PDB file of C-alpha atoms in Angstrom:
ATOM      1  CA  UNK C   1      95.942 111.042  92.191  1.00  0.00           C
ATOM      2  CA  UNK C   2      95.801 114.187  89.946  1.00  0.00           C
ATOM      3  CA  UNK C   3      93.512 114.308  86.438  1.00  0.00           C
ATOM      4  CA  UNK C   4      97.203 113.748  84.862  1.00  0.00           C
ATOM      5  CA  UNK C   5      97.988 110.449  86.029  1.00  0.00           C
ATOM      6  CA  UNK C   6      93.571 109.570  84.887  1.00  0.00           C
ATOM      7  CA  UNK C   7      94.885 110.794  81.548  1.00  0.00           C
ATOM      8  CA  UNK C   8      97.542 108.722  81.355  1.00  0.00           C
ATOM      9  CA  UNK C   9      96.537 105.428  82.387  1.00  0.00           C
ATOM     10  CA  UNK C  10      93.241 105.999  80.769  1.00  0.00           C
ATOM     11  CA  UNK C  11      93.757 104.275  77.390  1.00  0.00           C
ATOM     12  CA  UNK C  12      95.401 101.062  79.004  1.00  0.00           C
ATOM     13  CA  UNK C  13      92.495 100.430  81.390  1.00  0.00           C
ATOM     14  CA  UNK C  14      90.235 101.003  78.561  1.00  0.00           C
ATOM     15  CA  UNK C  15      92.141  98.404  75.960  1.00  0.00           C
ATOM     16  CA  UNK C  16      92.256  95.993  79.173  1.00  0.00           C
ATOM     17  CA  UNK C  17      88.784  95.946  81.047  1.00  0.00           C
ATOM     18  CA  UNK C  18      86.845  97.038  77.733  1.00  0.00           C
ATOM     19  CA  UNK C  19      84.288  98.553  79.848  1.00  0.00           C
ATOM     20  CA  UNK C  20      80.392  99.668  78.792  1.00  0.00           C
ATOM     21  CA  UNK C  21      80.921 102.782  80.888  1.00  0.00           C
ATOM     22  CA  UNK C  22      84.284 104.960  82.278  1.00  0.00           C
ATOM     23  CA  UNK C  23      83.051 106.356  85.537  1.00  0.00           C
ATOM     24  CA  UNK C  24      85.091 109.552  85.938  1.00  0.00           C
ATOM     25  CA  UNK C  25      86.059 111.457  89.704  1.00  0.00           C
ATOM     26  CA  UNK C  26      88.992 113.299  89.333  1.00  0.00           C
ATOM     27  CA  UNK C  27      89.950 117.399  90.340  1.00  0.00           C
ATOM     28  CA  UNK C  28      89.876 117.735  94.074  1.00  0.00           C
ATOM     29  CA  UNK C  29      93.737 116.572  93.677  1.00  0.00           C
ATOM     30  CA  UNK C  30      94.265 118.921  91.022  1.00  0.00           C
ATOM     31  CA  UNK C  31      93.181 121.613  92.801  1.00  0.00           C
ATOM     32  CA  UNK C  32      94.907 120.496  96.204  1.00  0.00           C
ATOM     33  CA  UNK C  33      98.291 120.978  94.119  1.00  0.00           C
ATOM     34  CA  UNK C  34      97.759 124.457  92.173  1.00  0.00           C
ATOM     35  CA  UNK C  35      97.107 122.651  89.529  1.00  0.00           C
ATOM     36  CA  UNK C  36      95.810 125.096  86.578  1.00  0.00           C
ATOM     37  CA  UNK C  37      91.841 124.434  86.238  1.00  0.00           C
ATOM     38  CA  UNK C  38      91.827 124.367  82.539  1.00  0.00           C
ATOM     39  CA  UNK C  39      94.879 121.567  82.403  1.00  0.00           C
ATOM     40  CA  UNK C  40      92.554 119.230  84.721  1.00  0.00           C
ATOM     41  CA  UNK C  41      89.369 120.347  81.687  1.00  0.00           C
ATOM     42  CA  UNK C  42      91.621 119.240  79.397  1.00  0.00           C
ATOM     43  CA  UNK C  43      92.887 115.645  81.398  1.00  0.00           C
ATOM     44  CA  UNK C  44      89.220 115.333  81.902  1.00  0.00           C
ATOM     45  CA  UNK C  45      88.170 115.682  78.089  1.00  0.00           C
ATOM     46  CA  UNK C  46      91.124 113.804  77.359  1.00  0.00           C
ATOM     47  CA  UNK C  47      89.676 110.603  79.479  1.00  0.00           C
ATOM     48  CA  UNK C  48      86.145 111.305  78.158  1.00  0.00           C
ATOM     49  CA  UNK C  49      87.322 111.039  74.482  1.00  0.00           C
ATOM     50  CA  UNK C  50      89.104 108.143  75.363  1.00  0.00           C
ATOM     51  CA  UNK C  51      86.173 106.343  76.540  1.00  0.00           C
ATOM     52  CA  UNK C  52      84.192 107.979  73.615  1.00  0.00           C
ATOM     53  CA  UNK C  53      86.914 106.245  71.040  1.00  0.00           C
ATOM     54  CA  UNK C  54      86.966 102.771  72.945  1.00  0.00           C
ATOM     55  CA  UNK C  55      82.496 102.608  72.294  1.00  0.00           C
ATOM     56  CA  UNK C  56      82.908 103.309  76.151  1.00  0.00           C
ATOM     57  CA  UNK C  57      80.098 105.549  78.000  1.00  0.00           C
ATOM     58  CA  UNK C  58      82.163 108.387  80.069  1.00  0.00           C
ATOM     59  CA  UNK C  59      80.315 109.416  82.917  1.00  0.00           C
ATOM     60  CA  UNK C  60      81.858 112.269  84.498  1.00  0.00           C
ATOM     61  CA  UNK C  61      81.562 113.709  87.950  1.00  0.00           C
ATOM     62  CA  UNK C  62      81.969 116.941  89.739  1.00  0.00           C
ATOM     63  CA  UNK C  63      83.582 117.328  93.074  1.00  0.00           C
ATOM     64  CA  UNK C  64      82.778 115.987  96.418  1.00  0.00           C
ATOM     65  CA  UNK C  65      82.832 118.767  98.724  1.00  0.00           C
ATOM     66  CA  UNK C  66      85.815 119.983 100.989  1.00  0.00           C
ATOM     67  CA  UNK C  67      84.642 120.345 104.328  1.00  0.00           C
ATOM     68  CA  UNK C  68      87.143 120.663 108.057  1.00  0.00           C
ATOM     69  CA  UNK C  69      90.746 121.217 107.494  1.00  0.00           C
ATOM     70  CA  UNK C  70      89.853 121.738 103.298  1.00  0.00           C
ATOM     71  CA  UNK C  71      87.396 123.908 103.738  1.00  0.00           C
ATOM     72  CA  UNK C  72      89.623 127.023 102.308  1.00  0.00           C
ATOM     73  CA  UNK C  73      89.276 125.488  98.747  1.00  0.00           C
ATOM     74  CA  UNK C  74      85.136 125.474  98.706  1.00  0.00           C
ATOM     75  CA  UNK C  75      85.464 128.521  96.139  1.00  0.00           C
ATOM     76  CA  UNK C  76      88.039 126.529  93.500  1.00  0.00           C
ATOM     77  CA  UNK C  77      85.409 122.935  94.164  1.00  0.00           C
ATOM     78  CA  UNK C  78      82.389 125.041  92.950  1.00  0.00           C
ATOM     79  CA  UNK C  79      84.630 126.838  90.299  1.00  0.00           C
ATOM     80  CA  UNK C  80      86.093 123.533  89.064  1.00  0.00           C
ATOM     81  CA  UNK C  81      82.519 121.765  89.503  1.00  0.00           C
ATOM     82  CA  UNK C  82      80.612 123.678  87.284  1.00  0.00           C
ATOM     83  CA  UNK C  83      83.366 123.532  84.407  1.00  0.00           C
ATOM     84  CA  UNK C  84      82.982 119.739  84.735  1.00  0.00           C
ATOM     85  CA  UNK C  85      79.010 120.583  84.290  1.00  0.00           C
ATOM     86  CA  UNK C  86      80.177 122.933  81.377  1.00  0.00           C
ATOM     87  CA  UNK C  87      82.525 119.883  80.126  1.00  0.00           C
ATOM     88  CA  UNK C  88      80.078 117.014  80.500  1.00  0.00           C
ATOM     89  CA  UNK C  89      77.541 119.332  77.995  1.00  0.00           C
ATOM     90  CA  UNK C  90      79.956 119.794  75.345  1.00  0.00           C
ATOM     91  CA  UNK C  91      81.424 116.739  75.262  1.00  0.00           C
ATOM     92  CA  UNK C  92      77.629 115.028  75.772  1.00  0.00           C
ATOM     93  CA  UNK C  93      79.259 113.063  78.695  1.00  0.00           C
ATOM     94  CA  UNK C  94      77.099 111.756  81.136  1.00  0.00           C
ATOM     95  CA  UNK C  95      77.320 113.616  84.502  1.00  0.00           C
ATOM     96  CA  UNK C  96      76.831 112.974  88.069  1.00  0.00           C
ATOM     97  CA  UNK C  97      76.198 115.905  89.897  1.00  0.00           C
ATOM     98  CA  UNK C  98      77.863 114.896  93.505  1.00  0.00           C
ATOM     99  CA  UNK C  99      78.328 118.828  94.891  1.00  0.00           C
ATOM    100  CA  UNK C 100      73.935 118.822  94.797  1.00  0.00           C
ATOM    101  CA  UNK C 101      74.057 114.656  96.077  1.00  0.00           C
ATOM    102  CA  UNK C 102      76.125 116.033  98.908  1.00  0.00           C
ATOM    103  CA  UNK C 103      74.575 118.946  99.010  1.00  0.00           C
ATOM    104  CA  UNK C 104      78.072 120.719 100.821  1.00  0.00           C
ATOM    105  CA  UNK C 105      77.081 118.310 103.699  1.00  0.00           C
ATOM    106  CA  UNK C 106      80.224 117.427 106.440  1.00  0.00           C
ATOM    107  CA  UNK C 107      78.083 114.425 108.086  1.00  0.00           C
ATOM    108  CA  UNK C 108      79.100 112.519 104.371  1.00  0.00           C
ATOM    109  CA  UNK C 109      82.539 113.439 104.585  1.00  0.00           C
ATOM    110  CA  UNK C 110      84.958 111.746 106.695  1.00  0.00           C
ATOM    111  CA  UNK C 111      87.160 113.077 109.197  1.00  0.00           C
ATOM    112  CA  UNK C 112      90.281 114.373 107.203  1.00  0.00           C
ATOM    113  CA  UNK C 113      87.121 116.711 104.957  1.00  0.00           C
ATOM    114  CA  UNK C 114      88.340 115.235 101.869  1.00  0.00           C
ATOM    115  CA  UNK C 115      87.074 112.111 101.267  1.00  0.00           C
ATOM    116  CA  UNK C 116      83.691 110.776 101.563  1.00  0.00           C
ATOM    117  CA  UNK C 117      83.281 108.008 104.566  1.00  0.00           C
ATOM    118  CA  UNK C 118      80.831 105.438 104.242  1.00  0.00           C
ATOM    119  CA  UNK C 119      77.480 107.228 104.089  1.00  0.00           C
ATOM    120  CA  UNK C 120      79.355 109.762 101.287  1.00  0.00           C
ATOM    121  CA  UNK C 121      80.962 106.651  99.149  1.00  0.00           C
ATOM    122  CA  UNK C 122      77.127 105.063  99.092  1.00  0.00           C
ATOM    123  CA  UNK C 123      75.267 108.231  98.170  1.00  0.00           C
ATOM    124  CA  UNK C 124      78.375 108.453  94.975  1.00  0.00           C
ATOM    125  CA  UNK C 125      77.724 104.790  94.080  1.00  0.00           C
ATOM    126  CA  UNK C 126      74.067 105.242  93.951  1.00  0.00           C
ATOM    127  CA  UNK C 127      74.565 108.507  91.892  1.00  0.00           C
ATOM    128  CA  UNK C 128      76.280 106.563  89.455  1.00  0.00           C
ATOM    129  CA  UNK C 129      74.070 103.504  89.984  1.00  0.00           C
ATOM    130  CA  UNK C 130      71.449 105.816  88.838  1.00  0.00           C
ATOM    131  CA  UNK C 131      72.524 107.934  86.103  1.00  0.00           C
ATOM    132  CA  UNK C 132      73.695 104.897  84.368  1.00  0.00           C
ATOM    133  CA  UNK C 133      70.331 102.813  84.818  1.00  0.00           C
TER     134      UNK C 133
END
């Protein structure tokens, strides 16, 4: 799913659940498609004001990395990762920094390059376990 379809679902999930915190992955999708970086900023402050407006914590992640087959978007991952950073500060989101968890490392990636396997999806839970405890 693109930052776009976050955006728009965001304020229904909110209203629903009524969660204490919005934890927020989204980009890799975005950037997949040619998807201009600031529209995915703006999805992404979109979904943290959202949160922000519901009395919702928005913790915000950058970018797993793109290892095998995705490798030839590294450059636009880093790019988009540290506007997320950049984001996160301004809008005094909480962040989770998963490009340093994973550290650009294949062995938590799984096969396809794109999405963590089960080692990668345990070091994200515990990043978010973390930041928000």
């Amino acid at each position: 799913e693109t930052s776009g379809g976050g955006a728009g679902r965001v304020n229904s999930v909110l209203a629903r659940y009524k969660p204490g915190f919005l934890l927020i992955l989204y980009g890799a999708n975005d950037l997949l498609h040619g998807r201009d970086q600031a529209a995915t900023i703006d999805n992404l402050r979109y979904m943290i004001q959202a949160a922000k407006n519901n009395k919702t914590i928005p913790v915000i992640s950058t970018l797993t990395p793109m290892t095998g087959n995705y490798h030839l978007w590294d450059t636009g991952e880093q790019r988009l990762s540290n506007a997320i950073r950049a984001l996160a500060n301004e809008e005094g989101a909480w962040l989770v920094d998963a490009a340093a968890e994973f550290d650009h490392d294949a062995g938590y990636m799984s096969i396809d390059g794109l999405h963590p396997n089960d080692a990668g999806c345990q070091l994200l839970a515990l990043a978010f376990y973390d930041e928000v405890n």
